[in-house]
Each structure stands twice: as structure tokens, then as C-alpha cells.
Tab-separated table of C-alpha atoms in Angstrom:
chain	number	residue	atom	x	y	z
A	274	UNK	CA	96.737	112.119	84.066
A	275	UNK	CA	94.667	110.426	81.632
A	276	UNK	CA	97.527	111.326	78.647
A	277	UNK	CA	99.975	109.889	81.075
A	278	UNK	CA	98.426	106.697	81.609
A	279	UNK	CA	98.018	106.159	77.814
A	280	UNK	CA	101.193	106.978	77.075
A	281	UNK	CA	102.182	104.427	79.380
A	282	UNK	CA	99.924	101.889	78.342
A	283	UNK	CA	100.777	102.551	74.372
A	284	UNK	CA	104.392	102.298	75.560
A	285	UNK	CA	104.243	99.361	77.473
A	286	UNK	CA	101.378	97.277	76.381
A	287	UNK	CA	101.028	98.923	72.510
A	288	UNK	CA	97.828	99.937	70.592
A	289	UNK	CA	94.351	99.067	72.051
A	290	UNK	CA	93.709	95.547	70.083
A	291	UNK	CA	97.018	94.026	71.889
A	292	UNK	CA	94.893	93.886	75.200
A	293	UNK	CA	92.716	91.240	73.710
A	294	UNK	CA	95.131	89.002	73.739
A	295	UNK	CA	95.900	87.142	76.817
A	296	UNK	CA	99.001	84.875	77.597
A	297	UNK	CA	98.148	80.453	77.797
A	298	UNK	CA	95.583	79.612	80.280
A	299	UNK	CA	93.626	76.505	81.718
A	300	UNK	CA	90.005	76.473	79.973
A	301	UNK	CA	88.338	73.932	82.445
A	302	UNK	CA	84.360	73.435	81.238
A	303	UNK	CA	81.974	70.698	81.055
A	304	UNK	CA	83.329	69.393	78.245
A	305	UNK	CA	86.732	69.720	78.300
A	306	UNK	CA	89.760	70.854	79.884
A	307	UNK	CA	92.347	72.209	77.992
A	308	UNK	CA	95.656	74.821	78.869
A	309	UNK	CA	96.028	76.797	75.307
A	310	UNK	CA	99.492	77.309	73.761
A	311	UNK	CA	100.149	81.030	72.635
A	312	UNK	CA	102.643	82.535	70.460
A	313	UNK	CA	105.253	85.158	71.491
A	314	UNK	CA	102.047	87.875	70.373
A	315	UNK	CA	99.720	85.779	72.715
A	316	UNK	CA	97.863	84.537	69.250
A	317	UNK	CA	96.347	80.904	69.389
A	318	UNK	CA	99.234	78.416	68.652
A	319	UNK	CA	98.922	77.389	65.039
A	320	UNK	CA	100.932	74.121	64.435
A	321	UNK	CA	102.820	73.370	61.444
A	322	UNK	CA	104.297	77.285	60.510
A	323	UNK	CA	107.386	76.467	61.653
A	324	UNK	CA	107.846	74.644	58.524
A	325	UNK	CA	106.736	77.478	55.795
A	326	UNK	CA	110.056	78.487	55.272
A	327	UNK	CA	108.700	81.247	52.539
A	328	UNK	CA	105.364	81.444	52.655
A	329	UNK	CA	103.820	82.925	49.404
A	330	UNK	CA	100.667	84.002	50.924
A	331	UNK	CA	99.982	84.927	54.343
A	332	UNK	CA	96.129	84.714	56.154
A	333	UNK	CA	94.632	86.470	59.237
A	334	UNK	CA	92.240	83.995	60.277
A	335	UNK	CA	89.455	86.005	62.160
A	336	UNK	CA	86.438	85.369	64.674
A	337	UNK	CA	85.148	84.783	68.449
A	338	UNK	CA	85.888	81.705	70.325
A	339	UNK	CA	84.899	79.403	66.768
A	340	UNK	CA	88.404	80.050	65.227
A	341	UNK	CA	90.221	80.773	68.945
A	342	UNK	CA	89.163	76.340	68.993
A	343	UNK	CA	87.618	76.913	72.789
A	344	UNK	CA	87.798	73.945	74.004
A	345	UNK	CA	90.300	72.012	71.368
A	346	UNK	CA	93.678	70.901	71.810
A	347	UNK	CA	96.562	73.141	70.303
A	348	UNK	CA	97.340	71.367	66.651
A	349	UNK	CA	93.183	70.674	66.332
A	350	UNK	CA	91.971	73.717	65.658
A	351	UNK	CA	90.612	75.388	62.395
A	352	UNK	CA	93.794	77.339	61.682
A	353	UNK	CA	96.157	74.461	62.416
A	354	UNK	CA	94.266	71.953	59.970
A	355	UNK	CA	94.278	74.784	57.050
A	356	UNK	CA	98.118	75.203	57.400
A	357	UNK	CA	98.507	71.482	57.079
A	358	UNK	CA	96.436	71.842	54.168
A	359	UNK	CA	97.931	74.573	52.183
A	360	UNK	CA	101.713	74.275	53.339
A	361	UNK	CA	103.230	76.721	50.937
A	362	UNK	CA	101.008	79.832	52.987
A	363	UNK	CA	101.076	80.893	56.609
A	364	UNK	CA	97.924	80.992	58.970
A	365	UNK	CA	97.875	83.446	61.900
A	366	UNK	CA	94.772	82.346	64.182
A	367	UNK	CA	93.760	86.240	65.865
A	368	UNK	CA	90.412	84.311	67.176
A	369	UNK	CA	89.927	85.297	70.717
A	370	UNK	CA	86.864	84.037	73.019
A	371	UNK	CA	83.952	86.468	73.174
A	372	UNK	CA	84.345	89.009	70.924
A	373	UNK	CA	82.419	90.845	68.464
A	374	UNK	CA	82.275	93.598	66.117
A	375	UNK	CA	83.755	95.873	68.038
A	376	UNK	CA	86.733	93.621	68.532
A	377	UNK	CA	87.290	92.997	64.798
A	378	UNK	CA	87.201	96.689	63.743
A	379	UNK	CA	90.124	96.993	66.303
A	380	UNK	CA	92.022	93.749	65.835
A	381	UNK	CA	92.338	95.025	62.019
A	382	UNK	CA	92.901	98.557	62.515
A	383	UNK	CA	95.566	97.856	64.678
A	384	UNK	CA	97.000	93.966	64.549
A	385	UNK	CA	96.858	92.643	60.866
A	386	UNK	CA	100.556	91.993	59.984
A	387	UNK	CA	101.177	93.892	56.942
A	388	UNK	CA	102.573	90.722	55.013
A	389	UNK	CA	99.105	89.863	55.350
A	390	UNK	CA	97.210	88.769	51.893
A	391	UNK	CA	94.526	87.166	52.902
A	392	UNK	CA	91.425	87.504	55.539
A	393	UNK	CA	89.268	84.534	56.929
A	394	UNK	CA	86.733	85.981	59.425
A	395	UNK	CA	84.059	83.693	60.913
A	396	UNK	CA	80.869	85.138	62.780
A	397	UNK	CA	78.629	83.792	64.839
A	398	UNK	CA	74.703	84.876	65.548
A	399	UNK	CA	75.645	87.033	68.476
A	400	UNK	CA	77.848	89.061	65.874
A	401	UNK	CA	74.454	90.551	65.041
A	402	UNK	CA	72.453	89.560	68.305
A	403	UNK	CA	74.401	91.629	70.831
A	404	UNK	CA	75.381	94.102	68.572
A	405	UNK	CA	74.989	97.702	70.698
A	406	UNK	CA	75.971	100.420	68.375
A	407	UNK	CA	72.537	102.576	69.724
A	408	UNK	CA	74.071	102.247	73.309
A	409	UNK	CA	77.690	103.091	72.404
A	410	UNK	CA	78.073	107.042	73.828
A	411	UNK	CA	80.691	109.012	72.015
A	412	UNK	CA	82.873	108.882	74.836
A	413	UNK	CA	82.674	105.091	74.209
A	414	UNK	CA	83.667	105.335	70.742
A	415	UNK	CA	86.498	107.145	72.121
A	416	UNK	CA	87.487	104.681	74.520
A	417	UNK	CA	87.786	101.938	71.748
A	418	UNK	CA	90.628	103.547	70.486
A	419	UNK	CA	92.078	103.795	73.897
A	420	UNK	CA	94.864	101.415	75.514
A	421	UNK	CA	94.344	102.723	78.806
A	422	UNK	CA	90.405	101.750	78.671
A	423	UNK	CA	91.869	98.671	76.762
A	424	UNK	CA	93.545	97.386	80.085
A	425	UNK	CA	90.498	98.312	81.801
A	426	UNK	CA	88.225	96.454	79.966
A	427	UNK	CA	90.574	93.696	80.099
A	428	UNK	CA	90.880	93.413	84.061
A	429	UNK	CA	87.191	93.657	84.298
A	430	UNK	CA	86.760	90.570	81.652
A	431	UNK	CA	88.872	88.655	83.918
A	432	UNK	CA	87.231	89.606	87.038
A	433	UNK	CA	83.839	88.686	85.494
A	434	UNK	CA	84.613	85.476	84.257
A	435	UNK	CA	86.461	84.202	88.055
A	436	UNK	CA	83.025	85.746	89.717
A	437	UNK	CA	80.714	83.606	87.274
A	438	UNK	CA	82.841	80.699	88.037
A	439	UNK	CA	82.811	81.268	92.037
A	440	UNK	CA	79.247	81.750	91.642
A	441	UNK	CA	78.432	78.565	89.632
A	442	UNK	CA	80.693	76.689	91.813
A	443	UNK	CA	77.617	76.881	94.619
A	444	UNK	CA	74.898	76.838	92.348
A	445	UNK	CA	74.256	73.017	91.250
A	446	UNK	CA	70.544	73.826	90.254
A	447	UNK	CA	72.204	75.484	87.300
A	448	UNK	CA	73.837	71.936	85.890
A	449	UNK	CA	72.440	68.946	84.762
A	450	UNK	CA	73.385	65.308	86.012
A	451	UNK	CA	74.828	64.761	83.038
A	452	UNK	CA	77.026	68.092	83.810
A	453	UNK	CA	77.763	67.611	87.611
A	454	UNK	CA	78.650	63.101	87.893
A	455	UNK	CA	81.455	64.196	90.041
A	456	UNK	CA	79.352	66.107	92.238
A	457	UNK	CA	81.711	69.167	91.746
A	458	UNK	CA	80.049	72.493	89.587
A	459	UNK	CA	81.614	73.023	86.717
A	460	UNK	CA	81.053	76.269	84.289
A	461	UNK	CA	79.219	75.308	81.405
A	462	UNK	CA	78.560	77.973	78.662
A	463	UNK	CA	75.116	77.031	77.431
A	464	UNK	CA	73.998	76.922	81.699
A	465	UNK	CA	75.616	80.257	81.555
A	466	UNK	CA	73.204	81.603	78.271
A	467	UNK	CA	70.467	80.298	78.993
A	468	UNK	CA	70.504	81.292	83.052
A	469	UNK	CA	70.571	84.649	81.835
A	470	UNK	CA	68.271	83.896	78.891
A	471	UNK	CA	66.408	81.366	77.908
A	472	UNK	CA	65.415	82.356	74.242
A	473	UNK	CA	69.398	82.939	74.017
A	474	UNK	CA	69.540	80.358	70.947
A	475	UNK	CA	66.880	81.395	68.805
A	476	UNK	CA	67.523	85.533	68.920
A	477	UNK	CA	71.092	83.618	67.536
A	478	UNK	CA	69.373	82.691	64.953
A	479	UNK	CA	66.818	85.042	64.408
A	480	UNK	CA	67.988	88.583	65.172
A	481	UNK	CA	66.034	91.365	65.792
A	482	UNK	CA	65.487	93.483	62.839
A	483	UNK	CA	67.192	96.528	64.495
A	484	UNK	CA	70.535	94.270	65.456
A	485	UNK	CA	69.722	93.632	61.417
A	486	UNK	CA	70.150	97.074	60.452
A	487	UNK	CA	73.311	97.846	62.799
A	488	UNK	CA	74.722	95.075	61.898
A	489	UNK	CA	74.637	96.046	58.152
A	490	UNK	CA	76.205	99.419	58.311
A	491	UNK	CA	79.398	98.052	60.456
A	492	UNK	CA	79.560	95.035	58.299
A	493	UNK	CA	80.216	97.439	55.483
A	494	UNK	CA	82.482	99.705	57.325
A	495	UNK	CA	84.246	96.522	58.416
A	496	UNK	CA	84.599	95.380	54.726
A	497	UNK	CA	85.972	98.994	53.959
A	498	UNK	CA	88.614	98.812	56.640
A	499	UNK	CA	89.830	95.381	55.400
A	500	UNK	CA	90.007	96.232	51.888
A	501	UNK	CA	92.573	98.824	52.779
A	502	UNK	CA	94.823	96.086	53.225
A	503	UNK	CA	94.263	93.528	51.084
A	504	UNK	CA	92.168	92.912	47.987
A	505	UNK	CA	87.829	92.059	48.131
A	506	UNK	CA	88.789	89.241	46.076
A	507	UNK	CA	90.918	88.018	48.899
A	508	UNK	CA	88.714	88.103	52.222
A	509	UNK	CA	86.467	85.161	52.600
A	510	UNK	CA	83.475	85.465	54.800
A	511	UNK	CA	81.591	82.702	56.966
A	512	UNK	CA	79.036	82.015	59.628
A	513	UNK	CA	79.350	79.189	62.234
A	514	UNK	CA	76.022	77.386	61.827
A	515	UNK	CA	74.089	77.319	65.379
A	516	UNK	CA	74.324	73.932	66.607
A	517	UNK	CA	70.725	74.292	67.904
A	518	UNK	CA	69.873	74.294	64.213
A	519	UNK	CA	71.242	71.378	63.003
A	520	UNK	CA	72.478	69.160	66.256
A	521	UNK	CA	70.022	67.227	67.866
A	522	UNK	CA	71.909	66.164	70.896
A	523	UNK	CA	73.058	70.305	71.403
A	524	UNK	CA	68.826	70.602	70.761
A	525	UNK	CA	67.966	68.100	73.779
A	526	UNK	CA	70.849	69.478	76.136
A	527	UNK	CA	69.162	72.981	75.655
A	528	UNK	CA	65.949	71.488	76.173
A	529	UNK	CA	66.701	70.181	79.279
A	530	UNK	CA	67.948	73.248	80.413
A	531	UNK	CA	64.670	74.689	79.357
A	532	UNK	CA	66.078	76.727	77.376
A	533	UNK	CA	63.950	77.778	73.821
A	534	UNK	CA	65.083	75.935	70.513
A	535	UNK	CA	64.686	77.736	66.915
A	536	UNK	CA	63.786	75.600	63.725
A	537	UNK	CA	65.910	72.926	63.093
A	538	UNK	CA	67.300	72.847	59.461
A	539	UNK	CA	66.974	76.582	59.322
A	540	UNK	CA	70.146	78.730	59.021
A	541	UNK	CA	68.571	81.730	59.858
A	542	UNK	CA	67.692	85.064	59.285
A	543	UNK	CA	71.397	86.301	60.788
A	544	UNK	CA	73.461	83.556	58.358
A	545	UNK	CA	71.187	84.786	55.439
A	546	UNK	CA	72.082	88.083	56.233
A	547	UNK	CA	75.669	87.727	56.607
A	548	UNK	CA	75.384	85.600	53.182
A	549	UNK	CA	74.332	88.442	51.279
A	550	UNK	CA	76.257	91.281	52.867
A	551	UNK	CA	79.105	88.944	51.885
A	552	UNK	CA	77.627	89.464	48.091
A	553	UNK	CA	76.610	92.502	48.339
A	554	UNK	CA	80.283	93.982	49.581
A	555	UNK	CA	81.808	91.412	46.551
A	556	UNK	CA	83.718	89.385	48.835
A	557	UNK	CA	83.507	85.318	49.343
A	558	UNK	CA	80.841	83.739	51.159
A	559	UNK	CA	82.041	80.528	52.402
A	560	UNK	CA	79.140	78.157	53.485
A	561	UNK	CA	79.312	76.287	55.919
A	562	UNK	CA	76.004	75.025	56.932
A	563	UNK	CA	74.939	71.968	54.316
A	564	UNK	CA	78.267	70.591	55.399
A	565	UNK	CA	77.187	70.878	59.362
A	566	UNK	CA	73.706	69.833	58.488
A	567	UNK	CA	74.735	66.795	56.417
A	568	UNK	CA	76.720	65.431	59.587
A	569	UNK	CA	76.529	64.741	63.466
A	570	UNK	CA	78.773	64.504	66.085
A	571	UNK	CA	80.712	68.388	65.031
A	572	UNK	CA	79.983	70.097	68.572
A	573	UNK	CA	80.299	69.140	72.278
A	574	UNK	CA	77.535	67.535	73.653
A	575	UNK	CA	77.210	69.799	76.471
A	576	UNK	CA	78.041	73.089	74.560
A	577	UNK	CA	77.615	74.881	71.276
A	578	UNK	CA	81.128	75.194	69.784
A	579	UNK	CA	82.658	72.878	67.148
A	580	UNK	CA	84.567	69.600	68.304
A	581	UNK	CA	87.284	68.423	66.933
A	582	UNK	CA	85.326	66.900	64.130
A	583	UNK	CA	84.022	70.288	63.151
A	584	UNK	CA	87.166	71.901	63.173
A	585	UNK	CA	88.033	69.280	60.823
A	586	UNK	CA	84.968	69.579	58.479
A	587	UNK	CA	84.950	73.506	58.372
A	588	UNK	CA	88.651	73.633	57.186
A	589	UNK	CA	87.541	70.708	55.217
A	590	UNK	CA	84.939	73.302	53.191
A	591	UNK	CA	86.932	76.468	53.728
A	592	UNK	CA	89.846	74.791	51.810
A	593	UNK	CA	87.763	73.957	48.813
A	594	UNK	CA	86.971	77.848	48.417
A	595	UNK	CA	90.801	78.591	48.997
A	596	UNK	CA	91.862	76.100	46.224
A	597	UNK	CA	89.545	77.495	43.944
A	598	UNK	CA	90.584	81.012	44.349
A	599	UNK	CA	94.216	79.107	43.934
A	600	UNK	CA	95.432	79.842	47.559
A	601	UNK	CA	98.915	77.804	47.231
């Protein structure tokens, strides 16, 4: 039975990584409420590649909900402002809201295009935070290369995220004033965090020394697996800075939630780390946070991604390491 069903599901759905994707939906949040646009592979809309006619390079833009653009309109995300940048390539966005390690592994085992010749990926501090290779049974290993578990996991995301919301929906004590002037709950993901912990931000920033040391060995087996396809001298690495470290409005929303707040100014133990894994595997760092740190208003007030102002600036310093590695 369980051969059947993944024949089916490899048949009908395709290899384990296509389950990420979802089709458009309605994002509605304290901040924002936005219906994403998806391409015919259920990627992120990136505007402007319907007019590279040849493109002479072609780059998988990686990451969690930072390069998805949660919570930005379809033309103002990161991918969509490099492709107006560098018109002669093509950008694929293959972000997708809250994934990890895990995800990437699978996303380029099984989706990079192969006229792919280039790799962006973005992390984020819970890259290394929730890392769980210790917990991860065999069987579990086995299930990531699975479509059938795939689909599974992918209903249960779904079911989770409509139960949060149902739930938050009659729990006001978990929003603000600022986040409830309608009178009407609304999910909010730093309430969300911080309800189930409050030092949420800072192990962001500072990581556990064991998440360290996971997180070293699969970023080198994830380096390995993307080499296969394209050259080290062509992936570019990053970090999305933690707003709590250089945003003081994101600092007094998460305050107020009572939420703990690492040092501002400080990238980090996890960026530092991700900095020099980036050296150490000969690939490009790209960094991002003197740029965020130099600047306000580059993430929601009431949340911890990027606005559309640090979509802007982040393809802003991503396209001066592209032009200097002569990216057309």
C-alpha cells in the first residue's frame, strides 16, 4: 500500500519538493493583506521575465518567507526588483514561508531547473535555531525523500496554520491595541513567537552552540549538493539581519509583547556563523546587515520581515555583488 500511494503521489503530484509549493492565497496579518500571484509551478510571481527573451544567465533565488516577500505585493519583492535590475538574466523566486534546512536540501535535490547558473539563498536565525537533525529518526530521513509523506506534511501545515488562526481569533489578550483598532483578532507572527516563546528573538540571534554544530555539517552538505549544479563561484550566500537587532520600532513592539530583545547593533553569533561557513565552503557572502543597520523604516512595524523598503535595499546590496561577479 505504501508503494502504491507513492507511486501515485510521484505520478500525480511529482518528487517530494513540489508539495512545498502551494497555489495563490490570501495572506491576511496585522500588517498587511495581500493574495500572492503564482506561476504555472506555484513559484512566487516574479515580474518583469516575460521580457528576457534569452536570458544569458538564469538564478534560483532561495530562502523562507524573506525571499517568498510575505507580506509584499507581487512586482515588490526581492526577486522582482533584481530582474528589473539585471534584465539580460532570469530570476526564479523558490522562497516559500517557513522553511528551513530541510526544505532547501529538497527544493535543490529535486526543483532547481537545470538551465540554472546561478544560486541566491537567504537564511534567517531560525535556519540554525530550530535546526533538529538530533531528533530526525531514520525513518524520518526516509520520509524526506517521500511524496506520499510530502502531501502529508503538507495537509497538516495547512491544518495548523487555520487552527492557530481560529484560535487567535478568540484570544485578544494575545494582540496589542495597536494590533486589534478594529476590535477584530488578527494573526500576527511576532504574537504567535513570542506566545510560544518569549526569548524567541534572541536564540535568533544567538543560537545554541549545538544548533551551531548541526548547522555546520548540513551547511556543508548543502554547499556540496549545490555545487553539483552549478559552480562555488556562482552561489551567493546571505543572512536576513534580525530586525530586533537593528529596528527600534520591531524592538518596542516585542517589548510590549514582553517578549526578550538581544543586543541591538549586534548581528549575531548565527550571521557570523553563516558568514564564515560562506568562506570557509569558498562561496559569496553577501552582507546585508550595515546596509539594514544604516537605515529605518525596512520591516513592518508589527512584524519582523522586510517591507517594501527592504526588499528594495537588499536587492539594492545583492546587485552590487552580482555586478561585480559580472552577472549581465
Amino acid at each position: 500500500m505504501g508503494c502504491g500511494a507513492e507511486l501515485i503521489n510521484r505520478l500525480l503530484g511529482g518528487s517530494p519538493a513540489t508539495f512545498l509549493y502551494s497555489g495563490a492565497f490570501r495572506d491576511r496579518q496585522t500588517d498587511w493583506d495581500v493574495t500572492y500571484g503564482i506561476t504555472p509551478r506555484s513559484f512566487r510571481v516574479t515580474c518583469g521575465t516575460h521580457s528576457v527573451a534569452t536570458a544569458q544567465r538564469t538564478v534560483a533565488v532561495m530562502g523562507d518567507s524573506f525571499v517568498f516577500g510575505q507580506g509584499i505585493q507581487d512586482c515588490q519583492d526581492l526577486s522582482s526588483h533584481l530582474q528589473i535590475m539585471f534584465p539580460h538574466s532570469r530570476f526564479v523566486n523558490y522562497g516559500i514561508i517557513g522553511i528551513g534546512m530541510d526544505e532547501y536540501e529538497m527544493i535543490v535535490r529535486d526543483m532547481i531547473e537545470p538551465n540554472v547558473t546561478d544560486i541566491i539563498l537567504i537564511f534567517y536565525g531560525n535556519d540554525i535555531a530550530e535546526i533538529n537533525d538530533s531528533k530526525k529518526s531514520l525513518f524520518g530521513k526516509l520520509a524526506d525523500m517521500s511524496s506520499a509523506f510530502a502531501l502529508l506534511r503538507k495537509v497538516k501545515r495547512i491544518l495548523t496554520i487555520r487552527n492557530f488562526t481560529a484560535e487567535t481569533a478568540n484570544n485578544q489578550t494575545a494582540l496589542t491595541a495597536e494590533m486589534a483598532t478594529d476590535k477584530t483578532s488578527i494573526f500576527n507572527n511576532v504574537a504567535s513567537v513570542l506566545h510560544a516563546n518569549s526569548d524567541y528573538f534572541i536564540n535568533m540571534v544567538e543560537p545554541p552552540e549545538e544548533n551551531l554544530r548541526q548547522f555546520r555539517n548540513r551547511f556543508a552538505r548543502l554547499i556540496g549538493r549545490m555545487s553539483a549544479i552549478v559552480p562555488r563561484e556562482r552561489i551567493w550566500i546571505a543572512e536576513a539581519p534580525e530586525a530586533t537587532t537593528v529596528s527600534e520600532t520591531t524592538r518596542n513592539f516585542v517589548r510590549n509583547l514582553g517578549g526578550a530583545l538581544p543586543t541591538f547593533g549586534r548581528p549575531g553569533s548565527g550571521y557570523d556563523a553563516v558568514k564564515s561557513l560562506a568562506n570557509e565552503q569558498a562561496v559569496h557572502f553577501i552582507d546585508l546587515y550595515p546596509a539594514f543597520f544604516a537605515e529605518d523604516g525596512l520591516y513592518f512595524p508589527h512584524d519582523m520581515h522586510w517591507s517594501v523598503n527592504g526588499h528594495r535595499l537588499a536587492a539594492q546590496v545583492i546587485a552590487a555583488s552580482l555586478r561585480e561577479h559580472r552577472l549581465p
